[in-house]
CSV table of C-alpha atoms in Angstrom, one decimal:
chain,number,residue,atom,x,y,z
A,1,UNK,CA,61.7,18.8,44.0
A,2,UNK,CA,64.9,18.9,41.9
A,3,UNK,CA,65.7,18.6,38.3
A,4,UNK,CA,66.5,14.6,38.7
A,5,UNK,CA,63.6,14.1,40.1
A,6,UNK,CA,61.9,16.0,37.9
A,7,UNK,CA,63.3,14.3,34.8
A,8,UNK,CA,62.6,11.2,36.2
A,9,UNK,CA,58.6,11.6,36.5
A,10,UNK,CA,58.5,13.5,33.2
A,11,UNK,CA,60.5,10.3,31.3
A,12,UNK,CA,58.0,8.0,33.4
A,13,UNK,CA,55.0,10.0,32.2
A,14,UNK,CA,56.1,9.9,28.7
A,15,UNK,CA,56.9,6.2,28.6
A,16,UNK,CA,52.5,5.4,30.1
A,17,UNK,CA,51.5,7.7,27.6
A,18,UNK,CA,53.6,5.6,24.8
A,19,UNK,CA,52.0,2.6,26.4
A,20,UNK,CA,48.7,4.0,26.9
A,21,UNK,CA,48.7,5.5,22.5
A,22,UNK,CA,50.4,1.5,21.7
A,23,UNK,CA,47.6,-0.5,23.3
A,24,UNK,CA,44.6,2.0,21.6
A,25,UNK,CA,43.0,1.1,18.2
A,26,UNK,CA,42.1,4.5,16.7
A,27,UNK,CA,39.4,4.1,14.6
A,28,UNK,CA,40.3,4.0,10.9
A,29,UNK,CA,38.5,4.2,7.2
A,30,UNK,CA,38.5,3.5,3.9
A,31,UNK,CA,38.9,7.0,1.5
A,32,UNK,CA,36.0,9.4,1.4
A,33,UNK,CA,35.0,10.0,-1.7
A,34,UNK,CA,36.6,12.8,-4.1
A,35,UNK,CA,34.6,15.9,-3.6
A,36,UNK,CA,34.5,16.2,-7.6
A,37,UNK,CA,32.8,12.5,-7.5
A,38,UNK,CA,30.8,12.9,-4.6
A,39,UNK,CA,27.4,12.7,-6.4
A,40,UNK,CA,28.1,9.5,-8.8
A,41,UNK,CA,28.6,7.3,-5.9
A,42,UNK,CA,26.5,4.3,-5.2
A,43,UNK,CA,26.0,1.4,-2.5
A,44,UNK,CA,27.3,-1.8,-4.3
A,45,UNK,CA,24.5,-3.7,-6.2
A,46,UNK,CA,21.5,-1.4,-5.1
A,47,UNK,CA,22.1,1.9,-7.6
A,48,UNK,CA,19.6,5.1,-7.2
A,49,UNK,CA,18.4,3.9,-3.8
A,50,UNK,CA,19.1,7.7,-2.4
A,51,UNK,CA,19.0,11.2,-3.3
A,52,UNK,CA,21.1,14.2,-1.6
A,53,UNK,CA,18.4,16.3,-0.6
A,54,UNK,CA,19.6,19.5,-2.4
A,55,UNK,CA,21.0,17.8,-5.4
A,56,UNK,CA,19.7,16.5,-8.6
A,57,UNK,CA,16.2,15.8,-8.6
A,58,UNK,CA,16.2,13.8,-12.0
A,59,UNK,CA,16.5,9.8,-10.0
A,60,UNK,CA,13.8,11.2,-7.2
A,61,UNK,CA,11.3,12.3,-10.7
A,62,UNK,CA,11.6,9.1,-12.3
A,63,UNK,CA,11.5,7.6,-8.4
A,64,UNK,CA,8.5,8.9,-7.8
A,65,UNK,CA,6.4,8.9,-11.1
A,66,UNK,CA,7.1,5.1,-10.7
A,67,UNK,CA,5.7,5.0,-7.5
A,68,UNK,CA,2.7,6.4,-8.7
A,69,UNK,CA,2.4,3.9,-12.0
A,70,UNK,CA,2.7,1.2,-9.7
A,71,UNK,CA,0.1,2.7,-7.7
A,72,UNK,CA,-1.7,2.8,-10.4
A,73,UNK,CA,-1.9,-0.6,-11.7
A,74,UNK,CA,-2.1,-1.9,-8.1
A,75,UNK,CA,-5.9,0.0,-8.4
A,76,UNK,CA,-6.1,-1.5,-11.7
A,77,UNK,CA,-5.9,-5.0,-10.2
A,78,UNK,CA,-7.8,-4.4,-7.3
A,79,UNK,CA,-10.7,-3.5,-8.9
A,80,UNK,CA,-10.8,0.3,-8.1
A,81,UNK,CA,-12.1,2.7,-10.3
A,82,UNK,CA,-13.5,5.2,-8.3
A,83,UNK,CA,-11.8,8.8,-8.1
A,84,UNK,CA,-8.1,8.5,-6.7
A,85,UNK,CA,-8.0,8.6,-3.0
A,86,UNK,CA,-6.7,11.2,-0.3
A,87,UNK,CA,-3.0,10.9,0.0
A,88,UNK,CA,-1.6,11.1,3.6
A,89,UNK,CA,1.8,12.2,4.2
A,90,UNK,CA,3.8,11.5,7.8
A,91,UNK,CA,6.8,13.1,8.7
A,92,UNK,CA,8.6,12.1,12.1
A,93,UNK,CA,11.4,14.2,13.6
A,94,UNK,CA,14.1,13.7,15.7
A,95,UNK,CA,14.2,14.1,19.3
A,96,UNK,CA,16.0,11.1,21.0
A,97,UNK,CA,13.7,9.3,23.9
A,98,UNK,CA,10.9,12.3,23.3
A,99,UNK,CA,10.0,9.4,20.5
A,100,UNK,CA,7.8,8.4,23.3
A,101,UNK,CA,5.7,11.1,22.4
A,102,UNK,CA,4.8,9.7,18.5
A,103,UNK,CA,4.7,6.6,19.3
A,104,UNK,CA,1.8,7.1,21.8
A,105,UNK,CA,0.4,9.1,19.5
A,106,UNK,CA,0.2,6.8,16.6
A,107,UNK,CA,-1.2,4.2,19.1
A,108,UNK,CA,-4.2,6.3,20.6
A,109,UNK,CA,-4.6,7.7,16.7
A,110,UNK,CA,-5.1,4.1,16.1
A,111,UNK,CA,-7.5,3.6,19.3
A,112,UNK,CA,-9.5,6.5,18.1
A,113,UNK,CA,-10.2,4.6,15.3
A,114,UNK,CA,-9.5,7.5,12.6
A,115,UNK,CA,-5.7,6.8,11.5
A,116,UNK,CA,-4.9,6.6,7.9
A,117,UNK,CA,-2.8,4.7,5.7
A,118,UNK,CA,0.2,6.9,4.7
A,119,UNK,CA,1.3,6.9,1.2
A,120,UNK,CA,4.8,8.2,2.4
A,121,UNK,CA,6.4,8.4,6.0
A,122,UNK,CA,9.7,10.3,6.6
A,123,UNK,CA,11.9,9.7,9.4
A,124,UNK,CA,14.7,11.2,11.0
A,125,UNK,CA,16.9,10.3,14.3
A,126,UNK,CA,13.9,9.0,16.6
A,127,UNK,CA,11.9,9.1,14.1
A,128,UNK,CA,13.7,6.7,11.8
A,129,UNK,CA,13.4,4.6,14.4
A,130,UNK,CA,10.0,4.7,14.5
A,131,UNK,CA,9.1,5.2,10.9
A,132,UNK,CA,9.1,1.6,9.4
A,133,UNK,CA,6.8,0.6,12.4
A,134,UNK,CA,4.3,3.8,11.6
A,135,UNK,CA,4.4,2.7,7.3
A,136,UNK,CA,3.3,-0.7,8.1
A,137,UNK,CA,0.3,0.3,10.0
A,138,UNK,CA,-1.1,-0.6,13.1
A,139,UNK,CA,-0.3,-4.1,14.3
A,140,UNK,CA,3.4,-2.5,14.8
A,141,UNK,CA,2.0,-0.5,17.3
A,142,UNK,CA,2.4,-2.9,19.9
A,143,UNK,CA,5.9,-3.1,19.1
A,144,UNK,CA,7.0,0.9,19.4
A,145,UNK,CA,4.7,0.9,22.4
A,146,UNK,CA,7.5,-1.6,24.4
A,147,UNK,CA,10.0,0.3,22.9
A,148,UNK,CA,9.0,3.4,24.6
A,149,UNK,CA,8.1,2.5,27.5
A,150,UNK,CA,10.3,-0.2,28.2
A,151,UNK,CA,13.6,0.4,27.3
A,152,UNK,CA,16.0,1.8,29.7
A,153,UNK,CA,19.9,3.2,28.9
A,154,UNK,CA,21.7,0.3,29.0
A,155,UNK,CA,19.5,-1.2,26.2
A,156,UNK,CA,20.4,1.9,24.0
A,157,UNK,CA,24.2,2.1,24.9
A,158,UNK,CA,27.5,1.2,26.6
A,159,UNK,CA,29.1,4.2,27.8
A,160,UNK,CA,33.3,3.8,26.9
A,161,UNK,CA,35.9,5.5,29.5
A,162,UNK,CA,36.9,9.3,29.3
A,163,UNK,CA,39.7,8.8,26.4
A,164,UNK,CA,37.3,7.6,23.9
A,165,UNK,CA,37.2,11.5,24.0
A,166,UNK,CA,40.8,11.6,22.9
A,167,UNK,CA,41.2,8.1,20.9
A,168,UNK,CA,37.8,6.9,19.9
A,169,UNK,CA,35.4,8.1,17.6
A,170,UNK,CA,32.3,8.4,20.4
A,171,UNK,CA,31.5,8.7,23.9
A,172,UNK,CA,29.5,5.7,24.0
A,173,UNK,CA,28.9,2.3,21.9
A,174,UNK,CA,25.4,1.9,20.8
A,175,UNK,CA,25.7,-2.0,20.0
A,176,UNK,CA,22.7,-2.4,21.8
A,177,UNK,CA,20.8,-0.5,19.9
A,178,UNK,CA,22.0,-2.4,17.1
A,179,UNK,CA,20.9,-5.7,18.6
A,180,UNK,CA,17.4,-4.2,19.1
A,181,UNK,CA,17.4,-3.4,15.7
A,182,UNK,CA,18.7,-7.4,14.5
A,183,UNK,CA,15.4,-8.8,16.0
A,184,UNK,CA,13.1,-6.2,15.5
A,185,UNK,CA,13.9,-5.2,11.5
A,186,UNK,CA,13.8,-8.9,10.5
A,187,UNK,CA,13.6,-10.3,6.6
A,188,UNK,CA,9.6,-11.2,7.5
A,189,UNK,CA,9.7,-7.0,8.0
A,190,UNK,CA,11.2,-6.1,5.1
A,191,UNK,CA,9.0,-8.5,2.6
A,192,UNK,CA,6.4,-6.3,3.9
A,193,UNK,CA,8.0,-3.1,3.3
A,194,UNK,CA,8.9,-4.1,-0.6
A,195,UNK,CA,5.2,-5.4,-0.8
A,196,UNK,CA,4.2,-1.6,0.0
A,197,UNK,CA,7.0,-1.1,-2.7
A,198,UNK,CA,5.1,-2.3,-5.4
A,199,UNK,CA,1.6,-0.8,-4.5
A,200,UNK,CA,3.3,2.6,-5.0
A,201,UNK,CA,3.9,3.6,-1.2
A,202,UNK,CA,7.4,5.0,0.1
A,203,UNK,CA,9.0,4.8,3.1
A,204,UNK,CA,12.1,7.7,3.3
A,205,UNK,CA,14.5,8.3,6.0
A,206,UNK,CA,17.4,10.3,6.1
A,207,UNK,CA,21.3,10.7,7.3
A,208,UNK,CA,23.6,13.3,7.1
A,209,UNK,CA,26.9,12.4,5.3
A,210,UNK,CA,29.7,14.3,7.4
A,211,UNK,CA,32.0,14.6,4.2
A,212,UNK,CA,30.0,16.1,2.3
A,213,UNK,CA,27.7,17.7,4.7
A,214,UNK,CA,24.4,17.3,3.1
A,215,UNK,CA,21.1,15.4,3.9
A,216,UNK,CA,20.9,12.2,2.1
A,217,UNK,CA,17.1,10.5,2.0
A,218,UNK,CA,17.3,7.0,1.6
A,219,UNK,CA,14.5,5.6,-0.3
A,220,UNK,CA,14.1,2.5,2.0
A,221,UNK,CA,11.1,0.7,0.7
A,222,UNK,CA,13.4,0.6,-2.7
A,223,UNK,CA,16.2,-0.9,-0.3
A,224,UNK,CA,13.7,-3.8,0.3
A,225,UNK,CA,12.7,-4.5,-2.9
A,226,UNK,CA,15.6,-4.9,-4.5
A,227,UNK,CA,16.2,-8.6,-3.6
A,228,UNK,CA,19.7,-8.0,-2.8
A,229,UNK,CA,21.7,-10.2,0.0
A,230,UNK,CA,23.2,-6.8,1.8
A,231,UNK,CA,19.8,-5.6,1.9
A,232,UNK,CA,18.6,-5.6,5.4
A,233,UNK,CA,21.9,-4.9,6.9
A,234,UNK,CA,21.5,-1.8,4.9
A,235,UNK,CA,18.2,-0.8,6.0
A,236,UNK,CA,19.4,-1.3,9.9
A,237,UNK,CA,22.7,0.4,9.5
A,238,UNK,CA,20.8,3.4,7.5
A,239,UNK,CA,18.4,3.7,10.7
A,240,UNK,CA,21.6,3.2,13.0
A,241,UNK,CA,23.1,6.0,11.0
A,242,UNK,CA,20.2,8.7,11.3
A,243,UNK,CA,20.2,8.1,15.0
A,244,UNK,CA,23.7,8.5,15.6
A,245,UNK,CA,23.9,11.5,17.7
A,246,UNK,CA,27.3,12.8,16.6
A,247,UNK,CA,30.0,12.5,19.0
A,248,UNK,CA,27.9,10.4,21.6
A,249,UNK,CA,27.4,7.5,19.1
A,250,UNK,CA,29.3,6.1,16.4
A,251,UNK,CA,28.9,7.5,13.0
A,252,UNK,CA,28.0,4.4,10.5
A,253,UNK,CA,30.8,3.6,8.0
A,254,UNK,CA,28.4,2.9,4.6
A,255,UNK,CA,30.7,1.2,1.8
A,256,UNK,CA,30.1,3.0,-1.8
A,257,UNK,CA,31.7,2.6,-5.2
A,258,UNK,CA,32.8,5.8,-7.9
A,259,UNK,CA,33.4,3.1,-11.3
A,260,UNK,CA,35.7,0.3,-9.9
A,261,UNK,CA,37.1,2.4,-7.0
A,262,UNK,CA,35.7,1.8,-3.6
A,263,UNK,CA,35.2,4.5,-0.9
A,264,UNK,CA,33.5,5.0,2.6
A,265,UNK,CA,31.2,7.9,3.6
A,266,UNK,CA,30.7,8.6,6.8
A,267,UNK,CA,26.9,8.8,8.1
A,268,UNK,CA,25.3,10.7,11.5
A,269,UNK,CA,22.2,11.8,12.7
A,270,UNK,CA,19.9,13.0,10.0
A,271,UNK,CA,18.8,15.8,12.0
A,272,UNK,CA,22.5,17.3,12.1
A,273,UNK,CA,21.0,18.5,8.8
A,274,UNK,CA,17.4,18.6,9.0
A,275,UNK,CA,14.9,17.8,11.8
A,276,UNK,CA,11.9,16.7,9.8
A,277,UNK,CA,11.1,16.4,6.3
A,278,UNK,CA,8.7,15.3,3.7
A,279,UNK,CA,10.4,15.5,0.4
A,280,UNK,CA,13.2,17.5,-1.6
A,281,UNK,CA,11.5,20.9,-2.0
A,282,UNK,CA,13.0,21.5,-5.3
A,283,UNK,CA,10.8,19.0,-6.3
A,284,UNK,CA,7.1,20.9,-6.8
A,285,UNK,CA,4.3,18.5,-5.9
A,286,UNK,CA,1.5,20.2,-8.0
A,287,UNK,CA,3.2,20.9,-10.9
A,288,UNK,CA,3.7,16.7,-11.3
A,289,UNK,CA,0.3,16.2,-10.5
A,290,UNK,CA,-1.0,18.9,-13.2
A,291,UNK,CA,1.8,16.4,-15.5
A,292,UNK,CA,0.4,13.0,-14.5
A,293,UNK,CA,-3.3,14.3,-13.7
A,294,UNK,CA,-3.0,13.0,-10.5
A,295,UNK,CA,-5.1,15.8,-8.7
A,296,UNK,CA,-6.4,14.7,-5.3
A,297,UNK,CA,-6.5,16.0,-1.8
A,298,UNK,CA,-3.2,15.6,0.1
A,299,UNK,CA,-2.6,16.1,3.9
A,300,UNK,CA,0.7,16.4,5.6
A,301,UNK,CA,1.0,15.2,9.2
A,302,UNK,CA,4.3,16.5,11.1
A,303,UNK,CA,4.9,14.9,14.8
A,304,UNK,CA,7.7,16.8,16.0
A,305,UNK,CA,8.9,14.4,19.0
A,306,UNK,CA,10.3,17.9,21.2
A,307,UNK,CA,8.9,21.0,22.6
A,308,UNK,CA,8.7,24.4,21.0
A,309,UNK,CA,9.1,26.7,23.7
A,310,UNK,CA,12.4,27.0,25.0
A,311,UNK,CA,12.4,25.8,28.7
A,312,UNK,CA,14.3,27.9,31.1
A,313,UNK,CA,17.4,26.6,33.3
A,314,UNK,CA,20.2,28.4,34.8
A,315,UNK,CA,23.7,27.4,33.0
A,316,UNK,CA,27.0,26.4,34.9
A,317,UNK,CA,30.0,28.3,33.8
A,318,UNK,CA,31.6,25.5,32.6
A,319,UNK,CA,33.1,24.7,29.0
A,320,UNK,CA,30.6,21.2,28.8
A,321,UNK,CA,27.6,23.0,30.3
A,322,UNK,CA,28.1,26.2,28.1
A,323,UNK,CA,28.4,23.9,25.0
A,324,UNK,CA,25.3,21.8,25.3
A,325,UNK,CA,22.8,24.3,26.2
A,326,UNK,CA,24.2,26.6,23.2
A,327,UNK,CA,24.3,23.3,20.5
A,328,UNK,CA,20.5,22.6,22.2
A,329,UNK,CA,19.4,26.3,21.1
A,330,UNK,CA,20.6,25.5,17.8
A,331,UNK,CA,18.8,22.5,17.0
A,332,UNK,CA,15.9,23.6,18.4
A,333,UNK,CA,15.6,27.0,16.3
A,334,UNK,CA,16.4,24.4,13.1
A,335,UNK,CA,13.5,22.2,13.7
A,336,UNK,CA,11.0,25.5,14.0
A,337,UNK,CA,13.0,26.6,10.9
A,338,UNK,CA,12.0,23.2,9.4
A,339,UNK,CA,8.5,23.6,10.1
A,340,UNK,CA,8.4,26.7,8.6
A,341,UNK,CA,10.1,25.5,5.5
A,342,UNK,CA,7.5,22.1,5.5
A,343,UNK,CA,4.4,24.8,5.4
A,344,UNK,CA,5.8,26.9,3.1
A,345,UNK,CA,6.1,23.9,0.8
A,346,UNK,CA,2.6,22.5,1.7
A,347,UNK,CA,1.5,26.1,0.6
A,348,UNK,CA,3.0,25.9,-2.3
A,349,UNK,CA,1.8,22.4,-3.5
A,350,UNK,CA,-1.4,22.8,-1.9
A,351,UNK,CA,-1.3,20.1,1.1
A,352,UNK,CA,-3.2,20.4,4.3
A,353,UNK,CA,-1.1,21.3,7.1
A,354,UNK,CA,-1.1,19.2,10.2
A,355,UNK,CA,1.6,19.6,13.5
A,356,UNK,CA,1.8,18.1,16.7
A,357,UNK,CA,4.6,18.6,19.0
A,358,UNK,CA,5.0,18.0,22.9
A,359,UNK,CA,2.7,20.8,25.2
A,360,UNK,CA,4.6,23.1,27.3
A,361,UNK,CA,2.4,21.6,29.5
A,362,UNK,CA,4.6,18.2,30.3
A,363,UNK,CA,6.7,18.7,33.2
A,364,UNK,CA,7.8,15.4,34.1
A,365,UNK,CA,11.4,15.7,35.0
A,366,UNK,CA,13.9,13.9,32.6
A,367,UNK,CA,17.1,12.9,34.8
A,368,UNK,CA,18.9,10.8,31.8
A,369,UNK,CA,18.9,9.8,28.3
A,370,UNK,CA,16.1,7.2,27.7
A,371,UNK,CA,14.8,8.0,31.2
A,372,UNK,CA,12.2,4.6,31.2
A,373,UNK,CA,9.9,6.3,33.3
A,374,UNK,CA,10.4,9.7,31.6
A,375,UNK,CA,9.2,7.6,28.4
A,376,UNK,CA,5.8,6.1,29.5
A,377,UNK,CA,4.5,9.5,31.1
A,378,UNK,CA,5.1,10.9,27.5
A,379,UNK,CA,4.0,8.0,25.7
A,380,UNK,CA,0.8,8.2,27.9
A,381,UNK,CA,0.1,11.9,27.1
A,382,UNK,CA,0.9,11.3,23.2
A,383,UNK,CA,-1.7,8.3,23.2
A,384,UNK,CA,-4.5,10.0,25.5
A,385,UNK,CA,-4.6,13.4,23.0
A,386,UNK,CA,-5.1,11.1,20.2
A,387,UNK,CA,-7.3,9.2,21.4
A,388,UNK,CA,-9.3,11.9,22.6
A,389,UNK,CA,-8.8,13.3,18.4
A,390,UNK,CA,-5.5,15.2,18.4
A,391,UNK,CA,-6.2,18.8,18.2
A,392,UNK,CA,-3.3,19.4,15.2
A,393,UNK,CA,-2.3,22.8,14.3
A,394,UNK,CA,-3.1,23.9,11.1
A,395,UNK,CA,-0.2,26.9,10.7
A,396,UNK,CA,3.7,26.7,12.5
A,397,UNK,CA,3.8,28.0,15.8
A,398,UNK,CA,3.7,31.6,16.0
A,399,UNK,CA,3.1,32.3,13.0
C-alpha cells in the first residue's frame, strides 16, 4: 500500500473517531467536595443523617443515646416495666445474587418460628438490598423471596456496547434495578420504617464515597423520619448506591452542600470498603451501656451472603481473566478480615457471636450474574438450614 493510500485511511480514521467522540455524552459532575471540607458536608434539608465510619463519633453518640431514650419512653407507654429485653443485632453482607442465600434464610428462620425482632440491621451491596425488608419483619418475606428467586439479568441491568469502557462511566445501566426499587421502597414502606424510628430501632446501610474513599453509614430509619419531600428518593438512591458494583454499574451522584456552596460525591458499593458491618468500632458498646445502665444481653447475627473457602478454577492468561480472579481474592480475604474485626468487637463489648455463610457444600453451577435458577437452589438451601435451626458459628472461621 503506498503513502496516499495510507494517508487517506489514516485522515478517514481520524475524521469517525471525531464523529464517533462528537455524538458521545461523557458523563459529567458537579465539584467534589474540598478535601479540607469533606467532613461538614450535608444532604440538603436532612443534616446528621450519616456518619464516615472512621470519623467523628460525636453525631453517631448523640444518634444513638436517642435511639435508646426513645426506646425508652416507647416501653414507658406500652406498659413495660419488666427488665430491658435481649437486643438482636443483623448484619447483612454483600455478595451480589448469593443474596439468595439470606433471604432464604430469614424466611425458614421465620418458618422455624424462633426469629427475633432486630433492634439494628446493617446492610451492604446485597444486603442493602435486603435489609429494609429483614428490619420490618416477616410479612416482607414474601417479598425478598420473589426477589430471589424470580429475577433474572435483564431485570437487574442493561448491558451498554464495548465503548462505555472508553466514554461512559459503567459497563452496564442498572435502571432496572432502579424501577424495582420505585415499586418496592414505596412512601407506605417508609412510614413504617420512621415508625421503627421512634420506638428506638435503627436501620444502617452503607456506601463508599470514591472521593474520599471512606465507608459512609447512612442512618436510614432517620432518612424516613424526617418528613422531608427528597426523602424516599434518598433512601432508594442510597440502596442503588451500596449496590453499585464499581465499574459494572453506575456510581450514584448524591447532591451535598459545604455552607451555601453545593457539591456532588460520588457513591459505589459499600463493600468496596467494608463487606459487613454492625457499627463504628470506635464507638465501645459497653462502656455506653455502663453510662446509660442499659446492661442487657446482646447477640450479633452476621449472614455473610458468599463462601469462605476459596474455590478452585484454572485462570486464562488473559489481561480480563487475570484481573477478576485477582480483584475476587481480594474481596474475599476483606470480608474474612471483616469478620474477624466484627468478633473482635463483639469481644470487646460483650455480644454473642453468631455467622452463617454459604457451605462449601453448594455446588450448583453459576453461569451468569443473577443466574435465576442459580438463585432459588441457594435460596432453597438458606431456608431449609433455618428451618431445620441454623447451626451458626459461634467464633470466625478458622480461628
Amino acid at each position: 500500500m503506498n503513502d496516499q493510500k495510507i494517508s487517506t485511511l489514516l485522515v478517514l480514521l481520524a475524521l469517525n473517531l471525531a464523529t464517533l467522540l462528537q455524538g458521545c455524552a461523557l458523563p459529567t459532575r458537579l465539584p467534589a467536595v474540598p478535601q479540607d471540607v469533606a467532613d461538614q458536608a450535608e444532604v440538603p434539608g436532612m443534616p446528621g443523617v450519616r456518619y464516615v465510619a472512621v470519623g467523628d463519633m460525636t453525631q453517631f453518640m448523640l444518634d444513638w443515646e436517642q435511639a435508646f431514650e426513645a426506646e425508652m419512653i416507647f416501653r414507658a407507654k406500652t406498659g413495660q416495666q419488666d427488665s430491658l429485653p435481649t437486643v438482636n443485632f443483623l448484619a447483612l453482607s454483600g455478595g451480589g445474587d448469593d443474596g439468595a442465600f439470606g433471604a432464604g434464610l430469614l424466611n425458614g428462620w421465620t418458618d422455624a418460628g424462633n426469629r427475633p425482632e432486630f433492634r439494628l440491621v446493617t446492610g451492604v451491596s446485597t444486603g442493602a438490598l435486603i435489609a429494609p425488608f429483614a428490619f420490618l419483619g416477616s410479612k416482607y418475606d414474601a417479598q425478598l423471596k420473589k426477589f430471589f428467586t424470580s429475577t433474572s439479568p435483564n431485570d437487574i441491568l442493561e448491558k451498554r456496547n464495548l465503548m462505555a469502557v472508553v466514554f461512559d462511566d459503567a459497563l452496564a445501566d442498572n435502571k432496572p434495578l432502579w424501577y424495582l426499587l420505585e415499586k418496592e421502597i414505596n412512601a407506605n414502606m417508609l412510614r413504617e420504617i420512621a415508625q421503627e424510628h421512634e420506638k428506638g430501632r435503627r436501620l444502617f446501610i452503607s456506601t463508599t464515597n470514591l472521593d474520599t474513599r471512606l465507608s459512609v453509614i447512612w442512618n436510614m430509619t432517620k432518612i424516613a423520619a424526617s418528613g422531608h419531600p427528597q426523602s424516599l428518593e434518598l433512601f432508594r438512591k442510597i440502596m442503588m448506591a451500596s449496590a453499585a458494583i464499581p465499574a459494572a454499574f453506575p456510581p450514584v451522584m448524591i447532591d451535598v452542600v459545604v455552607g451555601d456552596k453545593q457539591f456532588q460525591e460520588m457513591h459505589v458499593d459499600g463493600g468496596a470498603s467494608r463487606a459487613v458491618f454492625i457499627y463504628p468500632v470506635k464507638f465501645k458498646l459497653n462502656e455506653f451501656a455502663a453510662k446509660a445502665n442499659a446492661h442487657r444481653e446482646r447477640k450479633m447475627y452476621i449472614i455473610r451472603n458468599s463462601r469462605l473457602d476459596p474455590g478452585w478454577a484454572e485462570v486464562d492468561r488473559r489481561t480480563y481473566s487475570i484481573a477478576e480472579k485477582a480483584i475476587a481474592s481480594l474481596i474475599r480475604t476483606q470480608g474474612i478480615g471483616d469478620l474477624f474485626r466484627l468478633y473482635a468487637t463483639s469481644q470487646r463489648d460483650g455480644v454473642d457471636y453468631n455467622l452463617a455463610y454459604i457451605p462449601s457444600t453448594f455446588k450448583t453451577l453459576h453461569i451468569e450474574e443473577f443466574d435465576t435458577n442459580y438463585m432459588r437452589e441457594l435460596f432453597k438451601l438458606g431456608y431449609e438450614a433455618a428451618a431445620a435451626g441454623y447451626p451458626w458459628e459461634k467464633v470466625p472461621p478458622g480461628f
